[in-house]
PDB file of C-alpha atoms in Angstrom:
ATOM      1  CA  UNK A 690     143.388  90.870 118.550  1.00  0.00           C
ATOM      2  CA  UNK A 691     139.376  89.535 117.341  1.00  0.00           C
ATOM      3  CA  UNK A 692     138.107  92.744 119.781  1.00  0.00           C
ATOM      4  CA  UNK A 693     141.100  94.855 118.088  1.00  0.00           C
ATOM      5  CA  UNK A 694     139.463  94.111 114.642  1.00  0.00           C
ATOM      6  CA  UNK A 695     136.190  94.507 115.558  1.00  0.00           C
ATOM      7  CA  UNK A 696     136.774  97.668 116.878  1.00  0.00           C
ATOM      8  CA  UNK A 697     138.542  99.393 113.881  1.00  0.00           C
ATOM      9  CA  UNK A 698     135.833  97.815 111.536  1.00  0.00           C
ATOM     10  CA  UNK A 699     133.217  99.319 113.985  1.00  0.00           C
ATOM     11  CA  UNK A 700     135.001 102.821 113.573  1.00  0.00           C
ATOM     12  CA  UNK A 701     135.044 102.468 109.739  1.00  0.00           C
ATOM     13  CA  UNK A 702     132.113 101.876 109.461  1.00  0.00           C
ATOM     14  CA  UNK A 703     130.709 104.559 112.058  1.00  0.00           C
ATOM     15  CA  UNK A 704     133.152 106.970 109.656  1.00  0.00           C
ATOM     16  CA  UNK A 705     131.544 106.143 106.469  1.00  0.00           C
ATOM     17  CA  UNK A 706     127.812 106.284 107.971  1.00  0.00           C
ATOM     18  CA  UNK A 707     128.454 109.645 109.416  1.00  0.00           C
ATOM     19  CA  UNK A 708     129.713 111.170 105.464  1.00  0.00           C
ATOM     20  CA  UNK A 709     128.908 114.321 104.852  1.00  0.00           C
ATOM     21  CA  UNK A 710     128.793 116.196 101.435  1.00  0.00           C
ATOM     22  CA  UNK A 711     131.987 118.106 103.092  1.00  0.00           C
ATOM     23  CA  UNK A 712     134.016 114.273 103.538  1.00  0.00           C
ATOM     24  CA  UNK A 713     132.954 113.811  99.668  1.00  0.00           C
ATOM     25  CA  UNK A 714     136.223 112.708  97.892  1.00  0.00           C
ATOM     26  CA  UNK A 715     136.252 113.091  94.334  1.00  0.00           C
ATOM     27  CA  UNK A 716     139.335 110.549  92.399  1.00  0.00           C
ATOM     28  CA  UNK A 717     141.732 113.124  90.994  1.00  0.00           C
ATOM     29  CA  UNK A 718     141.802 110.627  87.998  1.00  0.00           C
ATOM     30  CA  UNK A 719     138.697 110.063  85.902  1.00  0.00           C
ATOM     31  CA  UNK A 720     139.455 106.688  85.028  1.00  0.00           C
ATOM     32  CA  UNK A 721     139.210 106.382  88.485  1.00  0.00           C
ATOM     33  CA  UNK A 722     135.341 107.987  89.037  1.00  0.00           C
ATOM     34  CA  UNK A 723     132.901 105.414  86.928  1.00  0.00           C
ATOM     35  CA  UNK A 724     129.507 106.730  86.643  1.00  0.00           C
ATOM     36  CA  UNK A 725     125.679 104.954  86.108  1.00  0.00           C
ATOM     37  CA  UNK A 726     122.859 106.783  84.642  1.00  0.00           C
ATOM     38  CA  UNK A 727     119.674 105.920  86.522  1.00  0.00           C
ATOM     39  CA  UNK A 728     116.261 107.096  84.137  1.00  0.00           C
ATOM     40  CA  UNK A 729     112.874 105.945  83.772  1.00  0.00           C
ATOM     41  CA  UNK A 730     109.650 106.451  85.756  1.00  0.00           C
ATOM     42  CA  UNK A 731     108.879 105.482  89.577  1.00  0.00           C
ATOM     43  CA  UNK A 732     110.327 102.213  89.770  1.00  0.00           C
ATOM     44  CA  UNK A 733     114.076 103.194  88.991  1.00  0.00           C
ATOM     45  CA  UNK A 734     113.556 106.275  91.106  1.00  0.00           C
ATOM     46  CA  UNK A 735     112.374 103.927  94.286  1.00  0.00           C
ATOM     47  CA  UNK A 736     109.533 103.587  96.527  1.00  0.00           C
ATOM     48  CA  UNK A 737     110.384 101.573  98.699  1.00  0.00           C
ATOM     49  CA  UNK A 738     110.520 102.155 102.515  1.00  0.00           C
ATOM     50  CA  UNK A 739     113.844 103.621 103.920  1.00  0.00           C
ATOM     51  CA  UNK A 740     115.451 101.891 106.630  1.00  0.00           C
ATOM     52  CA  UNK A 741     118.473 102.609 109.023  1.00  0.00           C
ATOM     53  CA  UNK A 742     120.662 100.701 107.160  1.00  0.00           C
ATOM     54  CA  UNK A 743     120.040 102.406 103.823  1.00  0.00           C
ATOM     55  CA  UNK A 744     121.137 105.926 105.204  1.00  0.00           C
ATOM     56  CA  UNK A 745     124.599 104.463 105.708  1.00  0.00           C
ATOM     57  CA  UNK A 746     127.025 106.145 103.402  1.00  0.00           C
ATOM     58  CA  UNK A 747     130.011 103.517 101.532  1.00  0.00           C
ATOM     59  CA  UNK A 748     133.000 105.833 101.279  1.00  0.00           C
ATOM     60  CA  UNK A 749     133.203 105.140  97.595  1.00  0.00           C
ATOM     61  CA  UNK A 750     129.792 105.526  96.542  1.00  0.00           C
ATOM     62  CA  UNK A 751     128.074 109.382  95.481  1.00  0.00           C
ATOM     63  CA  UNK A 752     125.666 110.596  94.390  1.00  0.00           C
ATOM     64  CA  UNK A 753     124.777 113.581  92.529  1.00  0.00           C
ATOM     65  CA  UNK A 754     121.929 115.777  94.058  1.00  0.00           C
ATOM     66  CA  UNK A 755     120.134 117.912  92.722  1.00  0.00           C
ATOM     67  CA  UNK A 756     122.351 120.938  92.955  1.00  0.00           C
ATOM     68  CA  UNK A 757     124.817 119.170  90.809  1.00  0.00           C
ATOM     69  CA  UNK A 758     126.996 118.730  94.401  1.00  0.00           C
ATOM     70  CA  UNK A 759     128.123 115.135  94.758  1.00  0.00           C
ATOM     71  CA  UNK A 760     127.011 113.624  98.216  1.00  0.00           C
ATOM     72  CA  UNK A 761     127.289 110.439  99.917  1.00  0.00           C
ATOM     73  CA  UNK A 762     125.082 108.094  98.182  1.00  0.00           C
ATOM     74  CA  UNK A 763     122.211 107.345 100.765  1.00  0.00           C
ATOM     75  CA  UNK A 764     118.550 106.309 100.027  1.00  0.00           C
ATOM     76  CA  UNK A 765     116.713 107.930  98.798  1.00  0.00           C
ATOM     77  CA  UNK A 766     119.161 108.911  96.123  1.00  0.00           C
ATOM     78  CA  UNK A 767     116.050 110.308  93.750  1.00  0.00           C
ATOM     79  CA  UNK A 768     113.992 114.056  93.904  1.00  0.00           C
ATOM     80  CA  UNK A 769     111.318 113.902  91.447  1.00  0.00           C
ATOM     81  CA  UNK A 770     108.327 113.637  93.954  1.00  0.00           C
ATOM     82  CA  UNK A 771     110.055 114.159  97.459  1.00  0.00           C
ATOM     83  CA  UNK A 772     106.944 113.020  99.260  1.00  0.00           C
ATOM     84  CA  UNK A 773     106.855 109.464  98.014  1.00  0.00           C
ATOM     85  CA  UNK A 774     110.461 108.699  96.876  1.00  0.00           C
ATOM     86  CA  UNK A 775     112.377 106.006  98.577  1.00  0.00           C
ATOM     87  CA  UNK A 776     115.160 103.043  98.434  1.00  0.00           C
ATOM     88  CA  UNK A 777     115.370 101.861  94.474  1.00  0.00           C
ATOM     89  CA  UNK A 778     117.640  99.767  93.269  1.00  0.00           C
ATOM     90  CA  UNK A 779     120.717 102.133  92.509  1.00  0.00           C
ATOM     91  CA  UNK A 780     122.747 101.826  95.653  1.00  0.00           C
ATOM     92  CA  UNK A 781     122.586  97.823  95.970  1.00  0.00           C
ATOM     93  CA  UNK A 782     123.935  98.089  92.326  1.00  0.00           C
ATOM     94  CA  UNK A 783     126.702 100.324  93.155  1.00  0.00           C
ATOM     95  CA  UNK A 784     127.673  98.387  96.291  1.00  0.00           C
ATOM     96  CA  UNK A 785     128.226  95.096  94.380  1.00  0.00           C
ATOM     97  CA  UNK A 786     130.163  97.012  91.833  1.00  0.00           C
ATOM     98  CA  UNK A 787     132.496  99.177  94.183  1.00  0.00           C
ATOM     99  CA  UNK A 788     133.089  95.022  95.296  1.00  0.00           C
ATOM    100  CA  UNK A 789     133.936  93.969  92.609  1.00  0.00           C
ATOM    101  CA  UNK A 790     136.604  97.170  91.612  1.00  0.00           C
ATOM    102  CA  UNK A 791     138.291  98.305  94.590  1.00  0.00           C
ATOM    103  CA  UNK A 792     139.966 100.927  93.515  1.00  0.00           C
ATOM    104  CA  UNK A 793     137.335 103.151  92.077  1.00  0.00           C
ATOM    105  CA  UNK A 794     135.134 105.431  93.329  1.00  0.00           C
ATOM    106  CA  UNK A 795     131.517 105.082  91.651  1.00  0.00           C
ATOM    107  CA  UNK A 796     129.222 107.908  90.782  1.00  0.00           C
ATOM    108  CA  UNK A 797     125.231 107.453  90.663  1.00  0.00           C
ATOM    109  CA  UNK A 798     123.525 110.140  88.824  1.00  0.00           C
ATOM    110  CA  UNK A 799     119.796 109.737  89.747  1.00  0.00           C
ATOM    111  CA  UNK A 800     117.559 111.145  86.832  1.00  0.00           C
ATOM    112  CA  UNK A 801     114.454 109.071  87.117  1.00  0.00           C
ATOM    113  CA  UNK A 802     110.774 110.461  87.136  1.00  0.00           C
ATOM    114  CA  UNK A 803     107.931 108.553  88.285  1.00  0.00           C
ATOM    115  CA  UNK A 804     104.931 108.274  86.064  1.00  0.00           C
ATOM    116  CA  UNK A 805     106.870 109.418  83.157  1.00  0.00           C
ATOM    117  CA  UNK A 806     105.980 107.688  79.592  1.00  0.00           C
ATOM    118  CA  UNK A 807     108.467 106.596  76.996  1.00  0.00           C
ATOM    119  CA  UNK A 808     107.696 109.599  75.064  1.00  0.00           C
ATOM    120  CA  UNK A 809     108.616 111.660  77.650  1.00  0.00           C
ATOM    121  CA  UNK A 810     112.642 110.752  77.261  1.00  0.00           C
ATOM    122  CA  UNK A 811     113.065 112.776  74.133  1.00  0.00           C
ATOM    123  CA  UNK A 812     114.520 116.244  73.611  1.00  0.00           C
ATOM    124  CA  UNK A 813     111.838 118.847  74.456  1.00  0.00           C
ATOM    125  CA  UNK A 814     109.198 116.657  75.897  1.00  0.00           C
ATOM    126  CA  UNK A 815     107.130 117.942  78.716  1.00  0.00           C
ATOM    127  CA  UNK A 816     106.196 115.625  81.528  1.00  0.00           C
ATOM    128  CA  UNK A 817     103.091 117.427  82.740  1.00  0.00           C
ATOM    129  CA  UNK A 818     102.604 115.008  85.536  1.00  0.00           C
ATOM    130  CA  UNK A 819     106.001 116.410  87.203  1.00  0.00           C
ATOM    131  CA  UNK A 820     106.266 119.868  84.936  1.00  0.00           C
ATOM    132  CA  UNK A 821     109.785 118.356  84.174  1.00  0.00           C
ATOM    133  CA  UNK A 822     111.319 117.855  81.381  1.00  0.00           C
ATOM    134  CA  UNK A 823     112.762 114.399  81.877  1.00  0.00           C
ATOM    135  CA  UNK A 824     115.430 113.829  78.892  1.00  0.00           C
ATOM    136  CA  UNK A 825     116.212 117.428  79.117  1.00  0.00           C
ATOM    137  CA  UNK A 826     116.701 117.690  82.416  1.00  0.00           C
ATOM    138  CA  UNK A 827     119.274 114.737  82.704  1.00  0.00           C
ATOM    139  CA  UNK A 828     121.354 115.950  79.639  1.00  0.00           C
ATOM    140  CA  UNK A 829     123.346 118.274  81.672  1.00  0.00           C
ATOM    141  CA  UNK A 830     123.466 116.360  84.940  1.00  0.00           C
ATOM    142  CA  UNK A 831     125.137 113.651  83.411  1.00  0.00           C
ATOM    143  CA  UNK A 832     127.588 115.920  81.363  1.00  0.00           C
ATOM    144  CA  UNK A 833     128.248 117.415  84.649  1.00  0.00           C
ATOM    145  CA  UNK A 834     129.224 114.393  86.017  1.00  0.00           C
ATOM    146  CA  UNK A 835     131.329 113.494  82.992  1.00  0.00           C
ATOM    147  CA  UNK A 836     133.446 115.983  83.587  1.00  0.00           C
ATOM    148  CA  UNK A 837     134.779 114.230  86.793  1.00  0.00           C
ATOM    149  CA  UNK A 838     133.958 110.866  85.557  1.00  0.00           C
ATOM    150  CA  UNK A 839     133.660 108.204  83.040  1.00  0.00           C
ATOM    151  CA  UNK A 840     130.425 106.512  81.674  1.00  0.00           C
ATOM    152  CA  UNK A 841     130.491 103.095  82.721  1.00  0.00           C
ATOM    153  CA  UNK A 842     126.280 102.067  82.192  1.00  0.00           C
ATOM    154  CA  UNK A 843     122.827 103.538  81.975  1.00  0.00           C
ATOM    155  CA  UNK A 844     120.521 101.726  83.869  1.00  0.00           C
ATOM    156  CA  UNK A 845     116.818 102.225  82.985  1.00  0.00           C
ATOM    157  CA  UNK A 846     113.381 101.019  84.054  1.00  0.00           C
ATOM    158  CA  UNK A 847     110.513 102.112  82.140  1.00  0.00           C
ATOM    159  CA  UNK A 848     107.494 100.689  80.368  1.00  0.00           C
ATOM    160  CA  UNK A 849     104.401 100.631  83.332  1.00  0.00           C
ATOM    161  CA  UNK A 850     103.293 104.411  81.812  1.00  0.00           C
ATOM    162  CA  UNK A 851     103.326 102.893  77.983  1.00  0.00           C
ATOM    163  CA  UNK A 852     101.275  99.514  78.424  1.00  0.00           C
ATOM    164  CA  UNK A 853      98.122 100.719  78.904  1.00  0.00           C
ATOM    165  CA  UNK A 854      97.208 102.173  75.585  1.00  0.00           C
ATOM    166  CA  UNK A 855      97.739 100.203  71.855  1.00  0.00           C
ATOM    167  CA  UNK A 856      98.989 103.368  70.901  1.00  0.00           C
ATOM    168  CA  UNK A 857     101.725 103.602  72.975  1.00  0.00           C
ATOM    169  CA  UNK A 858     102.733  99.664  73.160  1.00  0.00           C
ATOM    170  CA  UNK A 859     102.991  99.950  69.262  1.00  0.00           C
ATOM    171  CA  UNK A 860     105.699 102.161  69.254  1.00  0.00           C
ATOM    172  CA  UNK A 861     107.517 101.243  72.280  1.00  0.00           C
ATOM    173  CA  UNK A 862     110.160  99.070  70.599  1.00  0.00           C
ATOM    174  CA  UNK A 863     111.058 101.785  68.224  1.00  0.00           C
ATOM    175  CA  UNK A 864     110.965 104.373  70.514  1.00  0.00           C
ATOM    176  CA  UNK A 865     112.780 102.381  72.995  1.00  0.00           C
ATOM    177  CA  UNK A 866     115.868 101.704  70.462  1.00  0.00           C
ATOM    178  CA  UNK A 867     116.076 105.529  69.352  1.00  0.00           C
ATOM    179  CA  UNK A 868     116.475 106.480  73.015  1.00  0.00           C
ATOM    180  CA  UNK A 869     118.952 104.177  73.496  1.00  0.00           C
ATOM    181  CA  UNK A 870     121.185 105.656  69.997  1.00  0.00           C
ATOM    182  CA  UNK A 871     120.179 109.081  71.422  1.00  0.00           C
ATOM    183  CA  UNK A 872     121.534 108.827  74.954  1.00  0.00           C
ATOM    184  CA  UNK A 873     124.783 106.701  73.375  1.00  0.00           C
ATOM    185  CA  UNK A 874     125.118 109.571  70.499  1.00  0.00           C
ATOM    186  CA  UNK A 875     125.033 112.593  72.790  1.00  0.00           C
ATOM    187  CA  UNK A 876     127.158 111.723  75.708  1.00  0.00           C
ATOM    188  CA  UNK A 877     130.027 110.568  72.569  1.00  0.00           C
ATOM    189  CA  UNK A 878     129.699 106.896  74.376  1.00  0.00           C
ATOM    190  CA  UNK A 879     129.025 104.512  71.736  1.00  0.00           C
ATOM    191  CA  UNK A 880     129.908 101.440  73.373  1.00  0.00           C
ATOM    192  CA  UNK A 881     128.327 102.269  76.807  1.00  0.00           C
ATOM    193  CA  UNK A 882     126.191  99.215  78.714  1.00  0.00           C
ATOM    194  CA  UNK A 883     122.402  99.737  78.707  1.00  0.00           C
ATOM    195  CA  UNK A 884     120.849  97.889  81.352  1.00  0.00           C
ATOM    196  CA  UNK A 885     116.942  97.589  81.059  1.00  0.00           C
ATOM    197  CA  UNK A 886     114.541  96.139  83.734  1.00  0.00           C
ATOM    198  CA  UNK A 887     111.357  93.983  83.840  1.00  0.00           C
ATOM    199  CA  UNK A 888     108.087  95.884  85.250  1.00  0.00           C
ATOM    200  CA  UNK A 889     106.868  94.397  88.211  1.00  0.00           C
ATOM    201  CA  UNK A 890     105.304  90.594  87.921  1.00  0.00           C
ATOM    202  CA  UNK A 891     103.470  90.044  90.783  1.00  0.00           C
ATOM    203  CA  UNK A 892     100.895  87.277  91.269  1.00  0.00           C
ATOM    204  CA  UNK A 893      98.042  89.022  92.258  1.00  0.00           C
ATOM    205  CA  UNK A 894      98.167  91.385  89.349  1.00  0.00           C
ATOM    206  CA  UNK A 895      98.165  89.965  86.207  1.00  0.00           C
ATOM    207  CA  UNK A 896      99.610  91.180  83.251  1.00  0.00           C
ATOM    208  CA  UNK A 897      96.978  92.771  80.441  1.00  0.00           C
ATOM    209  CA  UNK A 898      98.403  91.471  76.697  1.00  0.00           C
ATOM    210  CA  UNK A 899     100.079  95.368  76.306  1.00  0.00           C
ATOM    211  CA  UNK A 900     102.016  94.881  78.878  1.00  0.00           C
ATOM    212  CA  UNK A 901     103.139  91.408  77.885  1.00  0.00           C
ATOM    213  CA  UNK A 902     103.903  93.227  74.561  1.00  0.00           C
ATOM    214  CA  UNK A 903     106.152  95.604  76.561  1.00  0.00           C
ATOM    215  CA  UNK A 904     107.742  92.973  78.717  1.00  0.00           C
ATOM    216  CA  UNK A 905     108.721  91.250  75.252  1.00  0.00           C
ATOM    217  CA  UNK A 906     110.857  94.848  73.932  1.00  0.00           C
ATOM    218  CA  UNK A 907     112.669  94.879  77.226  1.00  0.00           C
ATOM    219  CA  UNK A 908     113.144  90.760  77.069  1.00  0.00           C
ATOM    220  CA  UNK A 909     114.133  90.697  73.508  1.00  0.00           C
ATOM    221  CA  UNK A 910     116.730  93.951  73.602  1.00  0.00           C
ATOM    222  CA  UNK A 911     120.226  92.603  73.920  1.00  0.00           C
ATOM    223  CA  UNK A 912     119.048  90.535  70.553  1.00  0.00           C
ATOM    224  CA  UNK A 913     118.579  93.733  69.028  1.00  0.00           C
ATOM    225  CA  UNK A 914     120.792  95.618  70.451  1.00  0.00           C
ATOM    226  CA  UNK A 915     124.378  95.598  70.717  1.00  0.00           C
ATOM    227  CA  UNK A 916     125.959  95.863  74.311  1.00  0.00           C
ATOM    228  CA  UNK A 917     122.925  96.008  76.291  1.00  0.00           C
ATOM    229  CA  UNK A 918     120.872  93.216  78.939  1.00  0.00           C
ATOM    230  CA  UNK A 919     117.601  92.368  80.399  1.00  0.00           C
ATOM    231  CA  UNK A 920     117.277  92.213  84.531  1.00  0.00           C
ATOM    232  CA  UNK A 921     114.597  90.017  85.439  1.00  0.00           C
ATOM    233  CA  UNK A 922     111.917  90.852  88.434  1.00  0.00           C
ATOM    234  CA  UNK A 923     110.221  87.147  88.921  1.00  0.00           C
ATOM    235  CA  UNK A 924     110.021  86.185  92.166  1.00  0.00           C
ATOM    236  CA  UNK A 925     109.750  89.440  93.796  1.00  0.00           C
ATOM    237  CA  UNK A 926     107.252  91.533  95.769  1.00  0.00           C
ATOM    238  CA  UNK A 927     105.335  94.947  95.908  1.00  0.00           C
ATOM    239  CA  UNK A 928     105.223  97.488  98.755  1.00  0.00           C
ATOM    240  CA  UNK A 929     101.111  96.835  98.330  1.00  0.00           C
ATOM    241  CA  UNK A 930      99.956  99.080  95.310  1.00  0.00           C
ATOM    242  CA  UNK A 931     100.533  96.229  93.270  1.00  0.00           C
ATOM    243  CA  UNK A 932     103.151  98.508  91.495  1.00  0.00           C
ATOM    244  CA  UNK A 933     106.005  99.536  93.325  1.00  0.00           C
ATOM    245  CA  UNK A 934     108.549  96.977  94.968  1.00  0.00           C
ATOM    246  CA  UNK A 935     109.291  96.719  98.289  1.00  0.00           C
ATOM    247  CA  UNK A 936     112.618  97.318  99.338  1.00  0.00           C
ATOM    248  CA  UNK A 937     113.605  94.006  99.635  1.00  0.00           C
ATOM    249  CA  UNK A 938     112.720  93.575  95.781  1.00  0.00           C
ATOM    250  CA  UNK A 939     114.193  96.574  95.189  1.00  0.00           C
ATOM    251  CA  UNK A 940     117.677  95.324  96.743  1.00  0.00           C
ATOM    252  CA  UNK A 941     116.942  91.933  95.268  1.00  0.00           C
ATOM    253  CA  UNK A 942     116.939  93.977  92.069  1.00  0.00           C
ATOM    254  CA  UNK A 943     119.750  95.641  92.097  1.00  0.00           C
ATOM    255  CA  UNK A 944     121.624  92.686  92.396  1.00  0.00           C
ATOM    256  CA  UNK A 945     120.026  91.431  89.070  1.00  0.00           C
ATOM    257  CA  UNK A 946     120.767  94.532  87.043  1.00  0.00           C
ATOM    258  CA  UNK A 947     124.494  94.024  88.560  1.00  0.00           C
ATOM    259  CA  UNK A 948     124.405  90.596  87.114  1.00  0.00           C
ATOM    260  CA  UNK A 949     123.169  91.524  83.884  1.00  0.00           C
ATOM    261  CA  UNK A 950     125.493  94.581  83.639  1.00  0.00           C
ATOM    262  CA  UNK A 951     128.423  92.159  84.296  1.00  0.00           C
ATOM    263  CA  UNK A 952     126.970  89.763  81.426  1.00  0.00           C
ATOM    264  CA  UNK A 953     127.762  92.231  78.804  1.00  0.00           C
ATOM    265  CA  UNK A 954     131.598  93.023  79.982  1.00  0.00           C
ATOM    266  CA  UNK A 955     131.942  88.595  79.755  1.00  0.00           C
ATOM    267  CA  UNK A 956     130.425  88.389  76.513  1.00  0.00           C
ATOM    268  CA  UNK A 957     133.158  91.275  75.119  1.00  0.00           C
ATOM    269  CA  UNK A 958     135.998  88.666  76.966  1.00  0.00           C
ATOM    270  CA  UNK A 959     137.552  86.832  74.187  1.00  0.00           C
TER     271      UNK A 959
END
């Protein structure tokens, strides 16, 4: 019976590993299809190093590519520089939360773009790094994806691009609350979870005082801000440019913004 078990769980999971965009089953129900929003520069998009493991496809877990097709969601889910992308912290998120609601299907729609700047996530910015236009470019991905789905979070991690100039570190906070009315105005989801991340900690970088300053808007945000929450990054390690996680860290982070995601849901419980 043991080598009975083991053998259907090996085929399952051969099944799911071997998804194709063609095996892609979409919930007939939208209630059923709960979507995440992943934005902000390199660090949400992923650079880590892709292993076997993280090209194995979860039967309830897309993604949306860049065609607007959903797909299996394997690392790297992210596009904007196809030479450098990698695992992030998107799928470890969705696997703890396809866990913890079995009977949903969840949908990742990957918008990130490395390098970008705070000021780049407003309507008609130009990120001339990437020739993209970052907030501009995700409005009708995710309104794409809304019409299969439900908004269940945005997850965001941002801030490395605006803490190296006063200027910018100034007006972070404010800039930083707008987006966050903007993106909750525009896709009609008022009440919608905002999940923001801490910037990379590491000990053999220290952090300058703007980035500190930065660190503080994404630490003191779910004071300020109704239904949102702060994923921590202390303890964990880059891939070696001092910048960028590994993918351990990036896993390891996922987890957090899970955690911090499912803080906001307790804290509506009466």
């Amino acid at each position: 019976m043991k080598t009975m078990l083991c053998s259907i769980a090996s085929l399952m999971f051969l099944q799911a590993s071997c998804m194709s965009a063609a095996d892609v089953a979409i919930p007939d129900k939208p209630e059923d299809f709960h979507l995440f929003l992943l934005v902000g520069q390199s660090n949400m998009a992923g650079r880590g190093k892709v292993e076997e493991h993280d090209r194995e496809a979860h039967p309830r877990i897309l993604s949306l590519d860049k065609s607007l097709t959903w797909t299996p969601a394997v690392d790297p889910l992210h596009f904007d520089k196809p030479t450098i992308v990698g695992v992030g912290l998107g799928k470890t998120f969705a696997l703890d939360y396809a866990k913890q609601h079995p009977g949903v299907t969840v949908g990742l729609v990957p918008c990130a773009v490395g390098g970008s700047p705070i000021s780049s996530w407003e309507p008609g910015a130009l990120d001339k790094a990437t020739k993209t236009h970052p907030y501009d470019d995700m409005l009708p991905r995710i309104r794409e994806a809304m019409k299969s789905g439900v908004l269940k979070g945005i997850l965001w991690h941002q801030g490395e691009s605006d803490a190296g100039k006063e200027a910018t570190a100034a007006v972070y906070e404010e800039k930083l609350h707008s987006l966050i009315k903007r993106f909750r105005t525009e896709l009609n989801a008022a009440d919608v979870p905002f999940v923001a991340g801490q910037m990379g900690h590491f000990e053999d970088r220290p952090w300058s005082e703007l980035k500190k300053r930065v660190d503080a808007v994404h630490q003191s945000l779910p004071g300020k801000v109704r239904r949102t929450a702060f994923a921590k990054s202390d303890g964990l390690t880059h891939k070696g440019d001092k910048v960028h996680f590994d993918s351990a860290s990036y896993r390891e982070l996922g987890h957090r913004y899970f955690a911090a995601y499912q803080s906001i849901l307790t804290a509506d419980r009466p």
